[in-house]
mmCIF file of C-alpha atoms and ligand atoms in Angstrom:
data_model
loop_
_atom_site.group_PDB
_atom_site.id
_atom_site.type_symbol
_atom_site.label_atom_id
_atom_site.label_comp_id
_atom_site.label_asym_id
_atom_site.label_seq_id
_atom_site.Cartn_x
_atom_site.Cartn_y
_atom_site.Cartn_z
ATOM 1 C CA MET A 20 -8.615 355.768 -35.299
ATOM 2 C CA GLU A 21 -11.783 355.151 -33.304
ATOM 3 C CA TYR A 22 -11.341 353.951 -29.705
ATOM 4 C CA ASN A 23 -13.704 352.386 -27.238
ATOM 5 C CA THR A 24 -12.618 354.824 -24.510
ATOM 6 C CA LYS A 25 -12.190 353.111 -21.105
ATOM 7 C CA MET A 26 -13.438 355.146 -18.146
ATOM 8 C CA LEU A 27 -11.083 354.608 -15.199
ATOM 9 C CA SER A 28 -11.396 355.483 -11.491
ATOM 10 C CA PRO A 29 -8.575 357.348 -9.725
ATOM 11 C CA ASP A 30 -8.020 354.367 -7.382
ATOM 12 C CA LYS A 31 -5.053 351.973 -7.317
ATOM 13 C CA GLU A 32 -6.464 349.792 -10.052
ATOM 14 C CA GLY A 33 -7.376 352.706 -12.320
ATOM 15 C CA ILE A 34 -3.967 354.315 -11.836
ATOM 16 C CA ARG A 35 -2.223 351.066 -12.721
ATOM 17 C CA ALA A 36 -4.438 350.576 -15.791
ATOM 18 C CA ALA A 37 -3.749 354.180 -16.942
ATOM 19 C CA ALA A 38 0.009 353.670 -16.526
ATOM 20 C CA GLU A 39 -0.106 350.407 -18.514
ATOM 21 C CA ILE A 40 -1.729 352.176 -21.459
ATOM 22 C CA LEU A 41 0.756 355.078 -21.232
ATOM 23 C CA LYS A 42 3.667 352.619 -21.166
ATOM 24 C CA LYS A 43 2.425 351.235 -24.501
ATOM 25 C CA GLY A 44 2.874 354.711 -26.001
ATOM 26 C CA GLU A 45 -0.816 355.585 -25.963
ATOM 27 C CA VAL A 46 -2.703 358.654 -24.730
ATOM 28 C CA VAL A 47 -4.785 358.855 -21.514
ATOM 29 C CA ALA A 48 -6.821 361.801 -20.165
ATOM 30 C CA ILE A 49 -5.915 362.433 -16.527
ATOM 31 C CA PRO A 50 -7.181 364.818 -13.840
ATOM 32 C CA THR A 51 -4.896 367.553 -12.498
ATOM 33 C CA GLU A 52 -5.670 370.373 -10.066
ATOM 34 C CA THR A 53 -5.791 372.928 -12.922
ATOM 35 C CA VAL A 54 -7.710 371.296 -15.801
ATOM 36 C CA TYR A 55 -7.832 367.745 -17.195
ATOM 37 C CA GLY A 56 -4.716 366.822 -19.173
ATOM 38 C CA LEU A 57 -4.247 364.662 -22.252
ATOM 39 C CA ALA A 58 -1.169 362.698 -21.254
ATOM 40 C CA ALA A 59 1.486 360.699 -23.102
ATOM 41 C CA ASN A 60 5.146 359.777 -22.520
ATOM 42 C CA ALA A 61 6.960 363.120 -22.930
ATOM 43 C CA LEU A 62 10.159 361.340 -24.019
ATOM 44 C CA ASP A 63 8.487 359.309 -26.786
ATOM 45 C CA ARG A 64 7.971 361.331 -29.961
ATOM 46 C CA GLU A 65 5.491 358.851 -31.450
ATOM 47 C CA ALA A 66 3.338 358.911 -28.291
ATOM 48 C CA VAL A 67 3.432 362.719 -28.238
ATOM 49 C CA LYS A 68 2.287 362.915 -31.870
ATOM 50 C CA LYS A 69 -0.894 361.085 -30.814
ATOM 51 C CA ILE A 70 -1.728 363.932 -28.401
ATOM 52 C CA PHE A 71 -1.614 366.438 -31.241
ATOM 53 C CA SER A 72 -3.886 364.325 -33.428
ATOM 54 C CA ALA A 73 -6.394 363.591 -30.619
ATOM 55 C CA LYS A 74 -6.656 367.333 -29.876
ATOM 56 C CA GLY A 75 -6.275 368.679 -33.395
ATOM 57 C CA ARG A 76 -3.565 370.926 -31.973
ATOM 58 C CA PRO A 77 -1.068 372.922 -34.102
ATOM 59 C CA GLY A 78 2.359 371.245 -33.967
ATOM 60 C CA ASP A 79 4.253 374.426 -33.051
ATOM 61 C CA ASN A 80 2.358 374.758 -29.759
ATOM 62 C CA PRO A 81 4.626 373.233 -27.091
ATOM 63 C CA LEU A 82 3.456 370.775 -24.435
ATOM 64 C CA ILE A 83 4.097 370.998 -20.715
ATOM 65 C CA VAL A 84 6.158 368.171 -19.218
ATOM 66 C CA HIS A 85 4.720 366.893 -15.933
ATOM 67 C CA ILE A 86 7.087 365.393 -13.363
ATOM 68 C CA SER A 87 6.546 363.704 -10.002
ATOM 69 C CA GLY A 88 9.335 365.249 -7.924
ATOM 70 C CA LYS A 89 11.292 368.516 -7.768
ATOM 71 C CA PRO A 90 14.733 366.998 -8.508
ATOM 72 C CA ASP A 91 13.442 365.839 -11.917
ATOM 73 C CA ILE A 92 13.877 369.386 -13.258
ATOM 74 C CA TYR A 93 17.614 368.727 -13.430
ATOM 75 C CA LYS A 94 16.952 365.794 -15.776
ATOM 76 C CA TYR A 95 14.864 367.741 -18.264
ATOM 77 C CA ALA A 96 16.216 371.305 -17.988
ATOM 78 C CA ARG A 97 19.781 372.100 -18.977
ATOM 79 C CA GLU A 98 20.028 375.324 -16.958
ATOM 80 C CA VAL A 99 18.075 375.955 -13.772
ATOM 81 C CA PRO A 100 18.185 379.607 -12.656
ATOM 82 C CA ALA A 101 18.100 380.496 -8.946
ATOM 83 C CA ALA A 102 14.588 381.915 -9.380
ATOM 84 C CA ALA A 103 13.349 378.514 -10.619
ATOM 85 C CA GLU A 104 14.639 376.836 -7.483
ATOM 86 C CA ILE A 105 12.899 379.437 -5.333
ATOM 87 C CA LEU A 106 9.585 379.051 -7.178
ATOM 88 C CA ALA A 107 9.795 375.241 -7.101
ATOM 89 C CA GLU A 108 10.361 375.358 -3.356
ATOM 90 C CA ALA A 109 7.477 377.800 -2.841
ATOM 91 C CA PHE A 110 4.799 376.492 -5.216
ATOM 92 C CA TRP A 111 5.550 372.872 -6.185
ATOM 93 C CA PRO A 112 3.741 370.593 -6.232
ATOM 94 C CA GLY A 113 1.228 373.032 -7.682
ATOM 95 C CA PRO A 114 -0.113 375.028 -10.613
ATOM 96 C CA ILE A 115 3.021 376.754 -11.958
ATOM 97 C CA THR A 116 5.010 375.769 -15.069
ATOM 98 C CA MET A 117 8.603 376.884 -15.567
ATOM 99 C CA VAL A 118 10.100 377.268 -19.024
ATOM 100 C CA MET A 119 13.838 376.554 -19.143
ATOM 101 C CA LYS A 120 16.485 375.456 -21.676
ATOM 102 C CA LYS A 121 15.643 371.852 -22.479
ATOM 103 C CA SER A 122 17.934 368.860 -22.169
ATOM 104 C CA ASP A 123 18.485 366.671 -25.237
ATOM 105 C CA ILE A 124 16.195 363.861 -24.068
ATOM 106 C CA ILE A 125 13.130 366.074 -24.581
ATOM 107 C CA PRO A 126 12.148 365.493 -28.221
ATOM 108 C CA PRO A 127 11.245 368.446 -30.469
ATOM 109 C CA GLN A 128 7.688 367.083 -30.804
ATOM 110 C CA THR A 129 7.209 367.807 -27.086
ATOM 111 C CA SER A 130 8.793 371.273 -27.122
ATOM 112 C CA GLY A 131 7.047 372.402 -30.292
ATOM 113 C CA GLY A 132 10.461 372.694 -31.958
ATOM 114 C CA LEU A 133 11.728 375.189 -29.334
ATOM 115 C CA ASP A 134 14.998 374.723 -27.456
ATOM 116 C CA THR A 135 13.137 375.258 -24.188
ATOM 117 C CA VAL A 136 10.724 373.102 -22.210
ATOM 118 C CA GLY A 137 7.901 373.938 -19.800
ATOM 119 C CA ILE A 138 8.023 371.763 -16.663
ATOM 120 C CA ARG A 139 5.421 371.316 -13.929
ATOM 121 C CA PHE A 140 5.117 369.156 -10.827
ATOM 122 C CA PRO A 141 1.337 368.874 -10.351
ATOM 123 C CA ALA A 142 -0.278 368.595 -6.910
ATOM 124 C CA HIS A 143 -3.161 366.307 -7.882
ATOM 125 C CA ARG A 144 -2.812 362.974 -6.088
ATOM 126 C CA ALA A 145 -3.888 360.796 -9.028
ATOM 127 C CA ALA A 146 -1.753 362.723 -11.546
ATOM 128 C CA ARG A 147 1.330 362.260 -9.361
ATOM 129 C CA ALA A 148 0.576 358.578 -8.794
ATOM 130 C CA ILE A 149 0.221 357.955 -12.543
ATOM 131 C CA ILE A 150 3.523 359.719 -13.346
ATOM 132 C CA GLU A 151 5.283 357.730 -10.613
ATOM 133 C CA GLU A 152 3.808 354.440 -11.804
ATOM 134 C CA CYS A 153 4.925 355.209 -15.376
ATOM 135 C CA GLY A 154 8.499 356.071 -14.423
ATOM 136 C CA PHE A 155 8.659 358.723 -17.167
ATOM 137 C CA PRO A 156 7.386 362.306 -17.360
ATOM 138 C CA LEU A 157 4.049 363.017 -19.044
ATOM 139 C CA ALA A 158 3.459 365.630 -21.708
ATOM 140 C CA ALA A 159 -0.074 366.815 -21.058
ATOM 141 C CA PRO A 160 -1.906 369.728 -22.660
ATOM 142 C CA SER A 161 -5.526 370.324 -21.738
ATOM 143 C CA ALA A 162 -7.794 367.405 -22.684
ATOM 144 C CA ASN A 163 -10.127 369.379 -24.944
ATOM 145 C CA LEU A 164 -10.379 369.693 -28.693
ATOM 146 C CA SER A 165 -7.977 372.452 -29.715
ATOM 147 C CA GLY A 166 -9.672 375.848 -29.479
ATOM 148 C CA SER A 167 -12.626 374.822 -27.312
ATOM 149 C CA PRO A 168 -13.007 375.643 -23.584
ATOM 150 C CA SER A 169 -10.637 373.664 -21.350
ATOM 151 C CA PRO A 170 -12.106 370.649 -19.519
ATOM 152 C CA THR A 171 -12.617 371.142 -15.794
ATOM 153 C CA ARG A 172 -15.182 368.360 -15.260
ATOM 154 C CA PHE A 173 -15.030 364.729 -16.334
ATOM 155 C CA SER A 174 -18.138 365.259 -18.486
ATOM 156 C CA HIS A 175 -16.156 367.852 -20.528
ATOM 157 C CA VAL A 176 -13.437 365.268 -21.235
ATOM 158 C CA VAL A 177 -16.042 362.721 -22.293
ATOM 159 C CA ALA A 178 -17.762 365.265 -24.561
ATOM 160 C CA ASP A 179 -14.512 366.141 -26.401
ATOM 161 C CA MET A 180 -12.432 362.944 -26.259
ATOM 162 C CA LYS A 181 -14.781 359.930 -26.206
ATOM 163 C CA GLY A 182 -13.772 357.679 -29.091
ATOM 164 C CA ARG A 183 -10.544 359.649 -29.748
ATOM 165 C CA ILE A 184 -8.371 358.128 -26.973
ATOM 166 C CA PRO A 185 -8.068 354.685 -25.323
ATOM 167 C CA ALA A 186 -8.802 355.778 -21.715
ATOM 168 C CA ALA A 187 -9.734 358.624 -19.361
ATOM 169 C CA VAL A 188 -9.401 358.819 -15.558
ATOM 170 C CA ASP A 189 -12.354 360.386 -13.696
ATOM 171 C CA GLY A 190 -11.070 362.701 -10.955
ATOM 172 C CA GLY A 191 -14.260 364.740 -10.516
ATOM 173 C CA ASP A 192 -14.174 368.529 -10.797
ATOM 174 C CA CYS A 193 -10.823 370.353 -11.002
ATOM 175 C CA ALA A 194 -10.034 372.409 -7.891
ATOM 176 C CA VAL A 195 -8.330 375.367 -9.648
ATOM 177 C CA GLY A 196 -10.163 375.452 -12.981
ATOM 178 C CA VAL A 197 -7.702 377.493 -15.080
ATOM 179 C CA GLU A 198 -4.425 376.252 -16.558
ATOM 180 C CA SER A 199 -1.119 376.654 -14.743
ATOM 181 C CA THR A 200 0.788 379.916 -14.545
ATOM 182 C CA VAL A 201 3.577 379.717 -17.166
ATOM 183 C CA VAL A 202 6.802 381.629 -16.441
ATOM 184 C CA CYS A 203 10.240 381.924 -17.993
ATOM 185 C CA PHE A 204 13.371 383.524 -16.572
ATOM 186 C CA GLU A 205 15.590 386.459 -17.480
ATOM 187 C CA GLY A 206 19.022 386.044 -15.974
ATOM 188 C CA ASP A 207 19.123 384.269 -12.650
ATOM 189 C CA ARG A 208 16.451 386.179 -10.716
ATOM 190 C CA ASP A 209 13.921 387.929 -12.982
ATOM 191 C CA VAL A 210 10.658 386.239 -13.894
ATOM 192 C CA ARG A 211 8.434 386.811 -16.923
ATOM 193 C CA ILE A 212 4.809 385.614 -16.774
ATOM 194 C CA LEU A 213 3.855 384.152 -20.155
ATOM 195 C CA ARG A 214 0.442 382.898 -19.095
ATOM 196 C CA PRO A 215 -1.298 383.946 -15.857
ATOM 197 C CA GLY A 216 -2.745 381.227 -13.631
ATOM 198 C CA PHE A 217 -3.626 380.432 -10.044
ATOM 199 C CA VAL A 218 -0.144 381.396 -8.810
ATOM 200 C CA SER A 219 -0.393 385.155 -9.312
ATOM 201 C CA LYS A 220 2.143 387.897 -10.059
ATOM 202 C CA GLU A 221 1.598 389.088 -6.478
ATOM 203 C CA ASP A 222 2.366 385.583 -5.122
ATOM 204 C CA ILE A 223 5.638 385.429 -7.093
ATOM 205 C CA GLU A 224 6.677 388.958 -6.134
ATOM 206 C CA ALA A 225 6.239 388.091 -2.459
ATOM 207 C CA MET A 226 9.061 385.510 -2.601
ATOM 208 C CA THR A 227 12.457 386.515 -1.225
ATOM 209 C CA GLY A 228 15.256 386.176 -3.740
ATOM 210 C CA ILE A 229 13.067 386.882 -6.778
ATOM 211 C CA GLY A 230 14.035 389.952 -8.829
ATOM 212 C CA LYS A 231 11.689 391.781 -11.185
ATOM 213 C CA VAL A 232 8.396 390.093 -12.157
ATOM 214 C CA ILE A 233 7.161 391.149 -15.583
ATOM 215 C CA CYS A 234 3.839 390.302 -17.191
ATOM 216 C CA ASP A 235 4.412 389.513 -20.867
ATOM 217 C CA ARG A 236 2.584 391.802 -23.312
ATOM 218 C CA GLY A 237 0.782 388.757 -24.748
ATOM 219 C CA VAL A 238 -1.128 388.250 -21.475
ATOM 220 C CA THR A 239 -3.464 391.165 -22.149
ATOM 221 C CA GLU A 240 -2.733 392.228 -25.737
ATOM 222 C CA MET A 241 -3.498 390.714 -29.093
ATOM 223 C CA ILE A 242 -0.593 389.139 -30.927
ATOM 224 C CA ASN A 243 -0.618 390.071 -34.613
ATOM 225 C CA GLU A 244 -0.409 387.562 -37.435
ATOM 226 C CA GLY A 245 3.228 386.551 -38.023
ATOM 227 C CA GLU A 246 4.507 388.277 -34.867
ATOM 228 C CA LYS A 247 7.069 386.315 -32.860
ATOM 229 C CA VAL A 248 5.772 385.267 -29.436
ATOM 230 C CA MET A 249 7.485 383.830 -26.400
ATOM 231 C CA SER A 250 4.530 381.582 -25.592
ATOM 232 C CA PRO A 251 3.145 380.069 -28.790
ATOM 233 C CA GLY A 252 -0.217 379.205 -27.193
ATOM 234 C CA MET A 253 -0.911 382.947 -26.918
ATOM 235 C CA LYS A 254 -1.417 383.516 -30.595
ATOM 236 C CA TYR A 255 -4.350 381.174 -31.045
ATOM 237 C CA ARG A 256 -8.015 381.957 -30.570
ATOM 238 C CA HIS A 257 -8.617 379.684 -27.695
ATOM 239 C CA TYR A 258 -11.053 378.480 -25.078
ATOM 240 C CA SER A 259 -14.034 379.475 -27.263
ATOM 241 C CA PRO A 260 -17.517 378.042 -27.291
ATOM 242 C CA LYS A 261 -19.349 377.976 -30.642
ATOM 243 C CA ALA A 262 -21.396 380.989 -29.529
ATOM 244 C CA ALA A 263 -19.975 384.458 -30.205
ATOM 245 C CA VAL A 264 -18.335 385.818 -27.038
ATOM 246 C CA THR A 265 -18.028 389.526 -26.221
ATOM 247 C CA LEU A 266 -16.306 390.772 -23.099
ATOM 248 C CA ILE A 267 -18.034 393.743 -21.483
ATOM 249 C CA GLU A 268 -16.102 396.147 -19.232
ATOM 250 C CA GLY A 269 -18.609 397.799 -16.931
ATOM 251 C CA SER A 270 -21.139 397.390 -14.162
ATOM 252 C CA ALA A 271 -23.940 394.825 -14.140
ATOM 253 C CA GLU A 272 -26.410 397.701 -14.688
ATOM 254 C CA ALA A 273 -24.476 398.971 -17.708
ATOM 255 C CA LEU A 274 -24.376 395.484 -19.241
ATOM 256 C CA ALA A 275 -28.116 394.936 -18.665
ATOM 257 C CA GLY A 276 -28.838 398.330 -20.248
ATOM 258 C CA TYR A 277 -26.576 397.575 -23.194
ATOM 259 C CA MET A 278 -28.423 394.328 -23.889
ATOM 260 C CA GLU A 279 -31.762 396.173 -23.873
ATOM 261 C CA ASN A 280 -30.600 398.914 -26.182
ATOM 262 C CA THR A 281 -28.996 396.807 -28.881
ATOM 263 C CA ASP A 282 -31.097 396.006 -31.943
ATOM 264 C CA GLY A 283 -33.228 392.908 -32.561
ATOM 265 C CA THR A 284 -30.366 390.731 -33.765
ATOM 266 C CA ILE A 285 -28.631 390.866 -30.424
ATOM 267 C CA ASP A 286 -31.440 391.461 -27.960
ATOM 268 C CA SER A 287 -32.131 389.613 -24.766
ATOM 269 C CA THR A 288 -35.839 388.902 -24.924
ATOM 270 C CA VAL A 289 -37.179 385.662 -23.555
ATOM 271 C CA ASP A 290 -36.878 383.634 -26.733
ATOM 272 C CA SER A 291 -33.654 385.126 -28.040
ATOM 273 C CA LYS A 292 -30.442 383.117 -28.273
ATOM 274 C CA VAL A 293 -28.492 385.732 -26.333
ATOM 275 C CA CYS A 294 -27.373 385.478 -22.733
ATOM 276 C CA ALA A 295 -25.196 387.267 -20.226
ATOM 277 C CA MET A 296 -22.449 385.651 -18.157
ATOM 278 C CA ILE A 297 -22.422 387.599 -14.918
ATOM 279 C CA PHE A 298 -21.174 387.537 -11.334
ATOM 280 C CA ASP A 299 -23.023 385.880 -8.458
ATOM 281 C CA GLY A 300 -24.954 388.753 -6.904
ATOM 282 C CA ASP A 301 -25.785 390.427 -10.278
ATOM 283 C CA GLU A 302 -28.949 388.326 -10.764
ATOM 284 C CA GLU A 303 -31.416 390.975 -9.611
ATOM 285 C CA VAL A 304 -30.301 393.349 -12.344
ATOM 286 C CA PHE A 305 -30.956 390.666 -14.992
ATOM 287 C CA LEU A 306 -34.488 389.683 -13.999
ATOM 288 C CA GLY A 307 -36.390 388.672 -17.149
ATOM 289 C CA LYS A 308 -33.149 388.130 -19.096
ATOM 290 C CA LYS A 309 -31.211 384.960 -19.837
ATOM 291 C CA TYR A 310 -28.042 384.650 -17.813
ATOM 292 C CA ILE A 311 -25.457 382.265 -16.409
ATOM 293 C CA THR A 312 -23.511 383.203 -13.259
ATOM 294 C CA TYR A 313 -19.824 382.334 -12.971
ATOM 295 C CA GLY A 314 -19.065 383.102 -9.324
ATOM 296 C CA TYR A 315 -18.217 386.155 -7.247
ATOM 297 C CA THR A 316 -14.612 385.804 -6.053
ATOM 298 C CA SER A 317 -11.780 385.367 -8.560
ATOM 299 C CA GLU A 318 -11.177 381.838 -7.228
ATOM 300 C CA GLU A 319 -14.817 380.892 -7.862
ATOM 301 C CA GLN A 320 -14.696 382.446 -11.312
ATOM 302 C CA ALA A 321 -11.522 380.492 -12.151
ATOM 303 C CA ARG A 322 -13.230 377.250 -11.125
ATOM 304 C CA GLN A 323 -16.393 377.924 -13.118
ATOM 305 C CA VAL A 324 -15.391 379.963 -16.177
ATOM 306 C CA PHE A 325 -14.823 377.064 -18.597
ATOM 307 C CA ASP A 326 -17.869 375.123 -17.455
ATOM 308 C CA CYS A 327 -19.989 378.254 -17.991
ATOM 309 C CA LEU A 328 -18.560 378.814 -21.496
ATOM 310 C CA ARG A 329 -19.505 375.226 -22.345
ATOM 311 C CA ARG A 330 -22.988 375.709 -20.873
ATOM 312 C CA VAL A 331 -23.541 378.643 -23.227
ATOM 313 C CA ASP A 332 -23.408 376.152 -26.133
ATOM 314 C CA ASP A 333 -25.179 373.337 -24.296
ATOM 315 C CA GLU A 334 -28.105 375.635 -23.531
ATOM 316 C CA GLY A 335 -28.367 376.687 -27.167
ATOM 317 C CA TYR A 336 -27.204 380.317 -27.001
ATOM 318 C CA GLU A 337 -25.596 381.900 -30.054
ATOM 319 C CA ARG A 338 -24.122 384.948 -28.338
ATOM 320 C CA VAL A 339 -22.918 385.659 -24.829
ATOM 321 C CA TYR A 340 -21.954 388.953 -23.212
ATOM 322 C CA VAL A 341 -19.513 388.266 -20.407
ATOM 323 C CA ARG A 342 -19.106 390.746 -17.574
ATOM 324 C CA SER A 343 -15.357 391.271 -17.382
ATOM 325 C CA PRO A 344 -13.779 389.979 -14.154
ATOM 326 C CA SER A 345 -11.426 391.694 -11.716
ATOM 327 C CA ARG A 346 -7.790 391.420 -12.862
ATOM 328 C CA ASP A 347 -6.294 391.074 -9.394
ATOM 329 C CA GLY A 348 -4.629 387.838 -8.315
ATOM 330 C CA VAL A 349 -6.054 384.807 -10.130
ATOM 331 C CA GLY A 350 -8.584 387.201 -11.709
ATOM 332 C CA LEU A 351 -5.926 388.064 -14.296
ATOM 333 C CA ALA A 352 -5.958 384.411 -15.432
ATOM 334 C CA VAL A 353 -9.750 384.455 -15.764
ATOM 335 C CA TYR A 354 -9.552 387.713 -17.728
ATOM 336 C CA ASN A 355 -6.798 386.330 -19.993
ATOM 337 C CA ARG A 356 -8.891 383.237 -20.887
ATOM 338 C CA LEU A 357 -12.049 385.264 -21.485
ATOM 339 C CA LEU A 358 -10.170 387.749 -23.660
ATOM 340 C CA ARG A 359 -9.067 384.876 -25.913
ATOM 341 C CA ALA A 360 -12.492 383.210 -25.841
ATOM 342 C CA ALA A 361 -13.818 386.559 -27.103
ATOM 343 C CA GLY A 362 -11.129 386.777 -29.794
ATOM 344 C CA PHE A 363 -10.201 390.117 -28.133
ATOM 345 C CA GLU A 364 -13.648 391.604 -28.769
ATOM 346 C CA VAL A 365 -14.106 393.929 -25.798
ATOM 347 C CA ILE A 366 -16.707 396.664 -25.317
ATOM 348 C CA LEU A 367 -16.112 399.391 -22.736
ATOM 349 C CA LEU A 368 -19.362 400.695 -21.245
HETATM 350 P P1 AMP B 6 -1.638 373.702 -22.547
HETATM 351 O O1 AMP B 6 -0.764 372.500 -22.579
HETATM 352 O O2 AMP B 6 -2.826 373.587 -23.435
HETATM 353 O O3 AMP B 6 -1.925 374.142 -21.164
HETATM 354 O O4 AMP B 6 -0.722 374.834 -23.196
HETATM 355 C C1 AMP B 6 0.616 374.947 -22.805
HETATM 356 C C2 AMP B 6 1.060 376.337 -23.065
HETATM 357 O O5 AMP B 6 2.230 376.590 -22.284
HETATM 358 C C3 AMP B 6 1.491 376.570 -24.501
HETATM 359 O O6 AMP B 6 0.427 376.956 -25.305
HETATM 360 C C4 AMP B 6 2.508 377.688 -24.352
HETATM 361 O O7 AMP B 6 1.857 378.914 -24.391
HETATM 362 C C5 AMP B 6 3.103 377.443 -22.972
HETATM 363 N N1 AMP B 6 4.404 376.764 -23.090
HETATM 364 C C6 AMP B 6 4.677 375.453 -22.918
HETATM 365 N N2 AMP B 6 5.969 375.195 -23.143
HETATM 366 C C7 AMP B 6 6.545 376.367 -23.490
HETATM 367 C C8 AMP B 6 7.853 376.755 -23.900
HETATM 368 N N3 AMP B 6 8.848 375.883 -24.003
HETATM 369 N N4 AMP B 6 8.045 378.050 -24.184
HETATM 370 C C9 AMP B 6 7.041 378.941 -24.102
HETATM 371 N N5 AMP B 6 5.788 378.637 -23.751
HETATM 372 C C10 AMP B 6 5.537 377.370 -23.444
HETATM 373 MG MG1 MG B 7 -5.042 374.153 -23.659
#
């Protein structure tokens, strides 16, 4: 189905118009503090199916259910461990998703056939207002075509979704820039990080009452074909531009040298289709080479990483060497996304 996609503002009128469309069981792209989401009524299986077709997303990849108040977790989760209450109190509204046993009103289309559900209370003002106006929770994966870099600017949503959905709400640039931290629980107190995000392992560990915090193997390791995973999104090549992405572990100097020493097919001369994605401050080392900078601090890199991956394609490059980020704090989330964008192709220099 081809839509004439309505572009809505995040004001009262736009929020009401978005909610009207959602109430009819249709899909609307909405801003959140992490990345733009492709929203539909999480309790309506037919509405949720439209998200999967707009994105081209595999049906076994579960959707996150977005709520507009902490007490709503008791409606959609059957068991709420003590650790979930602590994390909700500490980080909600905000960029952390908690996976818990689902209640029966969450349809299997939303949970990807699992008996659990991921729940988040987003901080973004417009996202919250739209959920409240709807009166039902919104299932909302990232508003990009499945596999491509997540949308952190309205122009990204337009590029991927124009014509595929009835409406999109323009909230400007996303403040966080990487998807929410996804956690599940072991017993009442232990936390397992399934997907790193802005709320870091260190942030969770600092909370009183939380037991062990474990980073799932899938955060930094490749999941083999057919292997069972706790977070289905982890097994897909993800977040990738059309250009070939390689992650480079090493200094700016080592990366620049590597680009000079590789043969003609992957060189970095002025008219080649190869570029580097480097830190702010590395520019001097790359004089005479093509490069895109993606920030210096981990927070800046989180905000810019997806936009930079899209720019690699927009600027016509066919290969990009990305200088691997720090893995501390939110840096681990940036690293996790880049690792998947690179299909786990990493070179240690
Ligand atoms: P996205 O909506 O694109 O941000 O992706 C959501 C991701 O959250 C999925 O790909 C999963 O990895 C994870 N997730 C959501 N719900 C669950 C769940 N019930 N169990 C495990 N992982 C989940
Ligand atoms: Mg996504």
